[in-house]
Short mmCIF file of C-alpha atoms in Angstrom, two decimals:
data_model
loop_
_atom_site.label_atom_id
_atom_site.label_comp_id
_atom_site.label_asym_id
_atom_site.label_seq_id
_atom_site.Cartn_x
_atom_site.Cartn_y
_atom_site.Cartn_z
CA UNK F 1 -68.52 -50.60 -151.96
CA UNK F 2 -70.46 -49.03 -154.75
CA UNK F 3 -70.51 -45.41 -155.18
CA UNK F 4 -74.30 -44.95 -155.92
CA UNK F 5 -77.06 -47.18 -154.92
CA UNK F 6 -80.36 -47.74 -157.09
CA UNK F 7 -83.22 -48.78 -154.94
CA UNK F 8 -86.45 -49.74 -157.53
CA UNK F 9 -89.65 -49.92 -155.85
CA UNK F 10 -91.25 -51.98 -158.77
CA UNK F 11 -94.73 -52.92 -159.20
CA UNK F 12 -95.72 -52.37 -162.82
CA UNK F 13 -93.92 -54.26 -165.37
CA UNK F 14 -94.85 -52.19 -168.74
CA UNK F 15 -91.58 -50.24 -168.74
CA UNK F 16 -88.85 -51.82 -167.02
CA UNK F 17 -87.11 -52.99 -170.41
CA UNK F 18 -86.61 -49.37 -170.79
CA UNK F 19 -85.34 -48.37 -167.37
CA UNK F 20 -83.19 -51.37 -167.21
CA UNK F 21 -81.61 -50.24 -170.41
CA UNK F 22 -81.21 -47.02 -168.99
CA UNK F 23 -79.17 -48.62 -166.37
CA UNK F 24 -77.47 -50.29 -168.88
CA UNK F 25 -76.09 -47.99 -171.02
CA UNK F 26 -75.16 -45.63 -168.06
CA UNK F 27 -71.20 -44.01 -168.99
CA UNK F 28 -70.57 -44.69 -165.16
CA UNK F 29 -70.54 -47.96 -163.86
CA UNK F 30 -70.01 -47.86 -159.99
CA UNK F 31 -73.38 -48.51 -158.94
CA UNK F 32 -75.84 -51.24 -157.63
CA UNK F 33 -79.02 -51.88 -157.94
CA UNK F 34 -81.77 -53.28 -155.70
CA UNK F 35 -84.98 -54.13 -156.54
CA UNK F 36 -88.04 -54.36 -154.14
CA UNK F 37 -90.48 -56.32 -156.09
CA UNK F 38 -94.13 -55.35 -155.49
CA UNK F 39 -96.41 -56.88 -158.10
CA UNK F 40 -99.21 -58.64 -158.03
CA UNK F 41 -97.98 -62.56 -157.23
CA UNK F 42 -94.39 -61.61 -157.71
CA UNK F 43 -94.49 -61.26 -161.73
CA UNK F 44 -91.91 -59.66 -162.10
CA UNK F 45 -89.48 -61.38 -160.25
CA UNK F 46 -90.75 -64.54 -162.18
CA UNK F 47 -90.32 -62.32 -165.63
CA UNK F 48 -86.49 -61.84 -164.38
CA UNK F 49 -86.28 -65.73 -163.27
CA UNK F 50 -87.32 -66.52 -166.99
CA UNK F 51 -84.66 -64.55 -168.59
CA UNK F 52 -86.93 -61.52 -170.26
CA UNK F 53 -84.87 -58.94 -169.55
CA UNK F 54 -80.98 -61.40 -169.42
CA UNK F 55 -79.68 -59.20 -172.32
CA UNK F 56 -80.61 -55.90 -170.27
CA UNK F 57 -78.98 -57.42 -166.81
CA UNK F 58 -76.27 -59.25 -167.29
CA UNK F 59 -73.86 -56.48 -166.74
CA UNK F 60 -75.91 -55.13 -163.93
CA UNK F 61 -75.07 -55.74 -160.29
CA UNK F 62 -78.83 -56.71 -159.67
CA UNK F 63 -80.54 -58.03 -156.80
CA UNK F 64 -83.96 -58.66 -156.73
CA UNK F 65 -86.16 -58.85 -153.58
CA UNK F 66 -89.82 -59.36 -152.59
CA UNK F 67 -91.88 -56.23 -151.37
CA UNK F 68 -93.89 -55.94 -148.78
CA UNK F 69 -97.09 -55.39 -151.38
CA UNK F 70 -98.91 -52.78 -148.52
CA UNK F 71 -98.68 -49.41 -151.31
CA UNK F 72 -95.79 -48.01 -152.66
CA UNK F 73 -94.67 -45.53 -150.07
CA UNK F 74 -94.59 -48.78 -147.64
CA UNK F 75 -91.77 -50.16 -150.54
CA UNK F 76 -89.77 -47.57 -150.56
CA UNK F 77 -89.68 -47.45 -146.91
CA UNK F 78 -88.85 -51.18 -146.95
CA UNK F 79 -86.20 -50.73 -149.40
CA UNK F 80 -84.83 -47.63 -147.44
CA UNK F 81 -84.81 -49.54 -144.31
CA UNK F 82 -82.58 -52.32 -145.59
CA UNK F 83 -80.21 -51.13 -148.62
CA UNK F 84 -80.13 -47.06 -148.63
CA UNK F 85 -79.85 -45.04 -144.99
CA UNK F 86 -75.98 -46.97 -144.59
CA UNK F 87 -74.85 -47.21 -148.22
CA UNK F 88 -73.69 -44.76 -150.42
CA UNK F 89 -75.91 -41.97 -152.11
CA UNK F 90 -79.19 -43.46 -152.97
CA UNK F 91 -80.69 -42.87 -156.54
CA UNK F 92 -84.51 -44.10 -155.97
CA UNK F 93 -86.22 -45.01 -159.84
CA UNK F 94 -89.88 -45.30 -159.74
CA UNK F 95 -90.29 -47.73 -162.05
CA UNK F 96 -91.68 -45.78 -164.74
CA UNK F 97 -88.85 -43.69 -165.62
CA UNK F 98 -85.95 -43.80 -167.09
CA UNK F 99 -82.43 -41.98 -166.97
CA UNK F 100 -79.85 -41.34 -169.42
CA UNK F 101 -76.34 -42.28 -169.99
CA UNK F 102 -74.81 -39.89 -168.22
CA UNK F 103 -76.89 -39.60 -165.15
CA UNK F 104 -74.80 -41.52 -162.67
CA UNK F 105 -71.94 -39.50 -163.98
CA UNK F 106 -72.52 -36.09 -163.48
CA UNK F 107 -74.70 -36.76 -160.23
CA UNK F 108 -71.54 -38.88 -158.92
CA UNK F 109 -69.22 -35.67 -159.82
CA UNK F 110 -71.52 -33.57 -158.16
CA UNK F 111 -71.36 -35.77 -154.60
CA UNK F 112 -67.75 -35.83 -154.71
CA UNK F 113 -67.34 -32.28 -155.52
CA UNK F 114 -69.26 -30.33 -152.85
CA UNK F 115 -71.21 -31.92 -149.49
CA UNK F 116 -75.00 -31.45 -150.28
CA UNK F 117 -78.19 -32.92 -148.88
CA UNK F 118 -78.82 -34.04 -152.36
CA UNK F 119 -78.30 -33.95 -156.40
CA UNK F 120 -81.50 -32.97 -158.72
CA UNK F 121 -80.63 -32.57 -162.39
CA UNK F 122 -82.93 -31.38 -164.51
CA UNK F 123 -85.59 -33.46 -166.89
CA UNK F 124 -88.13 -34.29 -169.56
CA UNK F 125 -91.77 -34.80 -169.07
CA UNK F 126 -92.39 -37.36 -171.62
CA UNK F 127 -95.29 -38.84 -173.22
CA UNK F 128 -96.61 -42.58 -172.63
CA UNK F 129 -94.02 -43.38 -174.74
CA UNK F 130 -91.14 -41.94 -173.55
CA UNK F 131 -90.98 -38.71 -176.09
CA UNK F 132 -90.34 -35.64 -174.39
CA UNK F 133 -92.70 -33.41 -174.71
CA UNK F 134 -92.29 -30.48 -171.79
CA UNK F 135 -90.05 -29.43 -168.97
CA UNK F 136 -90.74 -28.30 -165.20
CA UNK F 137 -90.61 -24.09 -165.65
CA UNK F 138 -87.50 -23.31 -163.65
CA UNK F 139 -87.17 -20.33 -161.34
CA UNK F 140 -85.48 -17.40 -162.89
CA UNK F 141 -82.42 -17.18 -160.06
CA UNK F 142 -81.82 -20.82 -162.17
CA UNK F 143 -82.08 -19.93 -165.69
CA UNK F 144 -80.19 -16.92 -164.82
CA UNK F 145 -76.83 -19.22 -163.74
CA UNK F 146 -74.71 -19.58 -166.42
CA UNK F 147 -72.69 -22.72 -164.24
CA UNK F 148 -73.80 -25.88 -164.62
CA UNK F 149 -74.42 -27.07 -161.01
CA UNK F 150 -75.80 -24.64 -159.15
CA UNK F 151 -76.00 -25.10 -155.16
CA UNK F 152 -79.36 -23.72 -153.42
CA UNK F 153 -79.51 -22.98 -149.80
CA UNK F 154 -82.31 -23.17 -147.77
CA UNK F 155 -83.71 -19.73 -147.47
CA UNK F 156 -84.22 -19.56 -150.92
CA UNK F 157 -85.09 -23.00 -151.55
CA UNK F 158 -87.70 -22.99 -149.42
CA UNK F 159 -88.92 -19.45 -151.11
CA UNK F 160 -88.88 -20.84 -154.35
CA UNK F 161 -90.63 -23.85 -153.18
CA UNK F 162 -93.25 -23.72 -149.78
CA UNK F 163 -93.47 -20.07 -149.86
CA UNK F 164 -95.42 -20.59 -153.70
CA UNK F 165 -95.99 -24.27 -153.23
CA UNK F 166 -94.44 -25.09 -155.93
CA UNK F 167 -92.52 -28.41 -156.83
CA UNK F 168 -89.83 -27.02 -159.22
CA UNK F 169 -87.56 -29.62 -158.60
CA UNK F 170 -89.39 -33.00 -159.80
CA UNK F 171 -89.36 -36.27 -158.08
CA UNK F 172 -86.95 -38.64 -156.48
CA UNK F 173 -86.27 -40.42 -160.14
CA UNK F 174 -83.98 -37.18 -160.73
CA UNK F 175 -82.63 -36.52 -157.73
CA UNK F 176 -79.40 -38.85 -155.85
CA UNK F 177 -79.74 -38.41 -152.41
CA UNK F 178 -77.35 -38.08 -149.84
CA UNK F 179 -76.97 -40.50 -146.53
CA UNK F 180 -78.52 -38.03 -144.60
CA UNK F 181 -81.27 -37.60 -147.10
CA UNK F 182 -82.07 -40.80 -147.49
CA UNK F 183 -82.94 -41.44 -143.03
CA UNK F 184 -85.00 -38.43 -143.59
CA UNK F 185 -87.20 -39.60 -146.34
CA UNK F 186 -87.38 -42.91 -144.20
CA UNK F 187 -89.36 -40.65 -141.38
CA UNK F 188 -90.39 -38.32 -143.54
CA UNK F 189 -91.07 -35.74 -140.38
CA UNK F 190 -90.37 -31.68 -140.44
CA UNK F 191 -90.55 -30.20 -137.32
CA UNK F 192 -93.41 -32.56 -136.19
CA UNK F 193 -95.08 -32.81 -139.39
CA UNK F 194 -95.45 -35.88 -141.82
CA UNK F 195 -94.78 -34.55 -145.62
CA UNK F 196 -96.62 -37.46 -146.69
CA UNK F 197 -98.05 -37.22 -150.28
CA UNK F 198 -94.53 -34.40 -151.30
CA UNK F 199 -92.35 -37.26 -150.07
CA UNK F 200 -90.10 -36.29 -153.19
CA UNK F 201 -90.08 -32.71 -152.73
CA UNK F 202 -90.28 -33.05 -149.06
CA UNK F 203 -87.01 -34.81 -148.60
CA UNK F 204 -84.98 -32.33 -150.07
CA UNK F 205 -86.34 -29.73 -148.00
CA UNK F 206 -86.29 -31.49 -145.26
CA UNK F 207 -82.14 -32.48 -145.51
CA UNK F 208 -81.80 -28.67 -147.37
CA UNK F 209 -81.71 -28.29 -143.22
CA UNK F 210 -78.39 -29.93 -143.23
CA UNK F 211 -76.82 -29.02 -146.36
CA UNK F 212 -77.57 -27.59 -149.66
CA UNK F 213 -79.11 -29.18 -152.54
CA UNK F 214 -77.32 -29.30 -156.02
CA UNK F 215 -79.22 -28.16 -159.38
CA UNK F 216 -77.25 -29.65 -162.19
CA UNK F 217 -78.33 -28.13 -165.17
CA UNK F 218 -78.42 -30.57 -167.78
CA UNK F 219 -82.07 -33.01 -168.88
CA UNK F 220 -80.58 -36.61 -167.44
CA UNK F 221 -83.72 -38.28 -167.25
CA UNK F 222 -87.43 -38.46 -168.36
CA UNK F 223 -90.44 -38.60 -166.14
CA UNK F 224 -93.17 -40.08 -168.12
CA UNK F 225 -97.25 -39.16 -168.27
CA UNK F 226 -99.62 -41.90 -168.55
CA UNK F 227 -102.70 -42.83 -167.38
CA UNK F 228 -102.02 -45.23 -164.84
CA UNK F 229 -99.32 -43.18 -162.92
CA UNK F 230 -100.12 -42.46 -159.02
CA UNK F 231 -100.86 -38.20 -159.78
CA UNK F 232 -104.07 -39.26 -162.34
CA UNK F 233 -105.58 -41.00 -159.35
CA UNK F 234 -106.70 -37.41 -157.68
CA UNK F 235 -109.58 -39.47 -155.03
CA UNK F 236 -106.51 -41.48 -153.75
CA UNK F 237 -105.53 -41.00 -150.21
CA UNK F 238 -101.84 -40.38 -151.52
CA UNK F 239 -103.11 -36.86 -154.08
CA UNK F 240 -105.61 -35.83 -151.19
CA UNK F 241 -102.74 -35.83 -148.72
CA UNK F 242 -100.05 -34.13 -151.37
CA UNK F 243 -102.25 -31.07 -151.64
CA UNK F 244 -102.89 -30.49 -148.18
CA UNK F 245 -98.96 -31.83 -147.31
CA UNK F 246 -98.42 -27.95 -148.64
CA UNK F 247 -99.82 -26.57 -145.81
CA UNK F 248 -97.74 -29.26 -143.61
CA UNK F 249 -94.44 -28.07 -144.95
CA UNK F 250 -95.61 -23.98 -144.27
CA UNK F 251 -96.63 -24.56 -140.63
CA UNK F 252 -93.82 -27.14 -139.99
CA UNK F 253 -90.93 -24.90 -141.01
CA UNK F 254 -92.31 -21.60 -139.48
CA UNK F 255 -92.91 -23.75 -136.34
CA UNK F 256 -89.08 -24.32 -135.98
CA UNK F 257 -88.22 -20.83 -137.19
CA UNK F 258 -87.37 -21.79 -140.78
CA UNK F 259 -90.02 -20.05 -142.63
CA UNK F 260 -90.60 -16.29 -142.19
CA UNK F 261 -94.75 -15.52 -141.25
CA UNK F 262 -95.09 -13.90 -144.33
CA UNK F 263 -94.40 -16.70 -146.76
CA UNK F 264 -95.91 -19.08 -144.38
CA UNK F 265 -99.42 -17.26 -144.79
CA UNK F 266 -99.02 -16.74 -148.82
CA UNK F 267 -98.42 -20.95 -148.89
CA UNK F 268 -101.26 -21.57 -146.98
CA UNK F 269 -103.72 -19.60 -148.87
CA UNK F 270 -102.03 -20.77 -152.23
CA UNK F 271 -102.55 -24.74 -151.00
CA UNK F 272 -106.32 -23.56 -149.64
CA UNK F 273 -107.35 -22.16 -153.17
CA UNK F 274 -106.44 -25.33 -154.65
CA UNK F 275 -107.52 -27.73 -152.16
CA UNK F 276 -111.35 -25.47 -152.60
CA UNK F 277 -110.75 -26.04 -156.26
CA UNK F 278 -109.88 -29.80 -156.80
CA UNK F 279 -111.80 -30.72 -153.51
CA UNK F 280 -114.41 -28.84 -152.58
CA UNK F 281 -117.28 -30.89 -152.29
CA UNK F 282 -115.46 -33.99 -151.03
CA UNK F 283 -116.60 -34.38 -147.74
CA UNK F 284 -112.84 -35.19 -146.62
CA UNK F 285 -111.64 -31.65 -146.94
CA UNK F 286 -114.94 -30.36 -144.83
CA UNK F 287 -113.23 -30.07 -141.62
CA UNK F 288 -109.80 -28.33 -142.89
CA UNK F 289 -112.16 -25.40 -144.87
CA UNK F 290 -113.63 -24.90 -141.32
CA UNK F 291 -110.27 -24.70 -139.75
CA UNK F 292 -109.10 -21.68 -142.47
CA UNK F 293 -112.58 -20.22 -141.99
CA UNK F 294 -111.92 -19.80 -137.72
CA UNK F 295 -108.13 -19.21 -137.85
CA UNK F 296 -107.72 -17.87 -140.93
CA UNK F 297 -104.07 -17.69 -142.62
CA UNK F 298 -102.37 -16.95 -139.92
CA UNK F 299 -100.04 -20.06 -138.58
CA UNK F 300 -99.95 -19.61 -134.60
CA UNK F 301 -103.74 -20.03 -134.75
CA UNK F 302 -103.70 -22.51 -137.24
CA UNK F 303 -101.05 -24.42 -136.37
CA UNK F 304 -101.89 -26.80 -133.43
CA UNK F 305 -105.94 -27.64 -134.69
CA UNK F 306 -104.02 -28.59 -138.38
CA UNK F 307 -101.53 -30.44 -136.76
CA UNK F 308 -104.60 -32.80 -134.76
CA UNK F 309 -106.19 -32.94 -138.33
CA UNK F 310 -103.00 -34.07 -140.03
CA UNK F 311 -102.22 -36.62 -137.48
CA UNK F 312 -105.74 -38.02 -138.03
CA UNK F 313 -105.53 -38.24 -141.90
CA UNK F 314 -101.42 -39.56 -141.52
CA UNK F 315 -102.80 -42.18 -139.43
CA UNK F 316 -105.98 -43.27 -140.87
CA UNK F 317 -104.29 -45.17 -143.74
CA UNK F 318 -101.96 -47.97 -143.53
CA UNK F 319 -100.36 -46.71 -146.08
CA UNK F 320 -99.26 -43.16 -144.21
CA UNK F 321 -99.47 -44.79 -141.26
CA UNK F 322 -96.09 -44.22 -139.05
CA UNK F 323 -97.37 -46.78 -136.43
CA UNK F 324 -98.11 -49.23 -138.92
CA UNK F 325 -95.71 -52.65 -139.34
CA UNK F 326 -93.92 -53.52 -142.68
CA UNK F 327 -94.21 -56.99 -143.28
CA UNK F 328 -90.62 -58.46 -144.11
CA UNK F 329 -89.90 -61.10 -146.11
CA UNK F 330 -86.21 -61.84 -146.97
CA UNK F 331 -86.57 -64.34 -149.95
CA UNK F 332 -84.23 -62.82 -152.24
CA UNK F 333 -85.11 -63.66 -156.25
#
């Protein structure tokens, strides 16, 4: 059995020559890679078929398989569902990124070394084109380690993190998750709550429950910045819900005693500001302002009237919809 698994929920095609090299050059070779086709009419799988990418592949252990085509967090559930909660730790690549050489190395090192919930190395923000350009600002109790994996346990994760609501650790592209990690992102459930919309960030607090999370110090991979990336589209159902998902992560982990009141409270007004500043005329966000404007900040009035709103908004959308079917189909390419 392989010692990392790749899961790519694909639907664009523009830079998959570039993550497939990525995969290509990688330093270590123990992994697999599973691809969940999502495009429009299956293009990509018929790019693959007619040899595009052959001088990119051929070393890979590849398999490529149709998507369910019902939104991207639906395909990653799909390919968690089949190929990552019983293999080995799961590397998930949004198909815009890319890694390099040494990712699977040190992130494979870090598994073996020490149980954790999960592996995030650090990366580049690039531009369209893949230059980097800027980095995620790093907490100082990180730039202050002079070791180059650095283990983070929950309390202070979760200060660093909910408590400021602030995603200091990047997305699922630079993070390997653990088994465990990988069942919870499949749910993607804190005490009650759906963390839909922070599924990246959400997972590793979520398994941070179990074990601690892994900070390896070194720029492995590059998330890129271009127009047609999921955060530009701020009206989407997926932004609206990551903004308020902040104040579903405070009230979820003070519910279940992981979150002190304090740092609850400063989360929730931090995700309110910014929800009144990105959405406060859309009509949407009407019935939440009225919620903060009864109960305030304070979560054991807030809690159970948010948690009837979130429901609503979780289940309104196929797409964040826990009741909702995949649709399987099991050609593979």
């Amino acid at each position: 059995m392989s010692t990392i698994t790749t899961l790519i929920p694909a639907y664009k095609s523009q830079h998959l020559g570039e993550l497939f090299l990525g995969l290509k050059t990688q330093s270590f070779r123990d992994f697999r890679v599973v691809l969940s086709d999502d495009s429009p009419g299956g293009a990509i799988t018929d790019l693959i078929r007619r040899g595009a990418y052959d001088a990119l592949i051929d070393t890979l252990d590849l398999l490529v398989v149709p998507g369910p085509r019902q939104g991207s967090f639906r395909n990653v559930r799909h390919l968690l569902s089949h190929w990552g909660t019983t293999s080995p730790p799961v590397h998930l690549h949004m198909d815009d990124d890319v890694i390099y050489p040494d990712f699977y190395r040190l992130h494979a090192m870090t598994h073996a070394s020490v149980p954790v919930g999960a592996s995030v190395s650090q990366r580049w923000l690039t531009s369209a084109e893949g230059r980097p350009v800027a980095q995620l600002p790093l907490p100082d109790f990180i730039e202050q380690q002079a070791q180059r994996v650095v283990t983070i346990g929950r309390p202070l994760l979760y200060a660093s993190t909910i408590a400021v609501c602030q995603n200091w650790l990047g997305e699922c592209s630079n993070a390997v998750l653990s088994q465990a990690a990988a069942r919870r992102l499949q749910t993607g459930h804190i005490g009650g709550l759906s963390y839909f919309g922070l599924g990246d960030i959400g997972v590793l607090l979520d398994v941070a429950q179990e074990a601690p999370i892994a900070f390896v110090h070194d720029h492995l991979s590059g998330f890129r910045s271009h127009p047609a990336q999921a955060t530009a589209h701020v009206a989407s159902h997926a932004l609206r819900c990551g903004h308020l998902a902040w104040v579903a992560l405070a009230l979820a982990t003070h519910d279940v005693g992981l979150l002190p009141e304090s740092q609850a409270r400063q989360a929730i007004g931090t995700a309110t500001r910014r929800c009144r500043q990105v959405y406060g005329s859309d009509p949407a966000f009407s019935e939440y302002f009225d919620l903060v404007a009864q109960c305030g900040e304070v979560p054991a009035r807030l809690s159970a009237p948010f948690r009837a709103l979130w429901t609503r908004w979780i289940e309104s959308e196929p797409e964040s919809c826990s009741n909702e079917p995949i649709r399987q189909e099991a050609e593979a390419a």
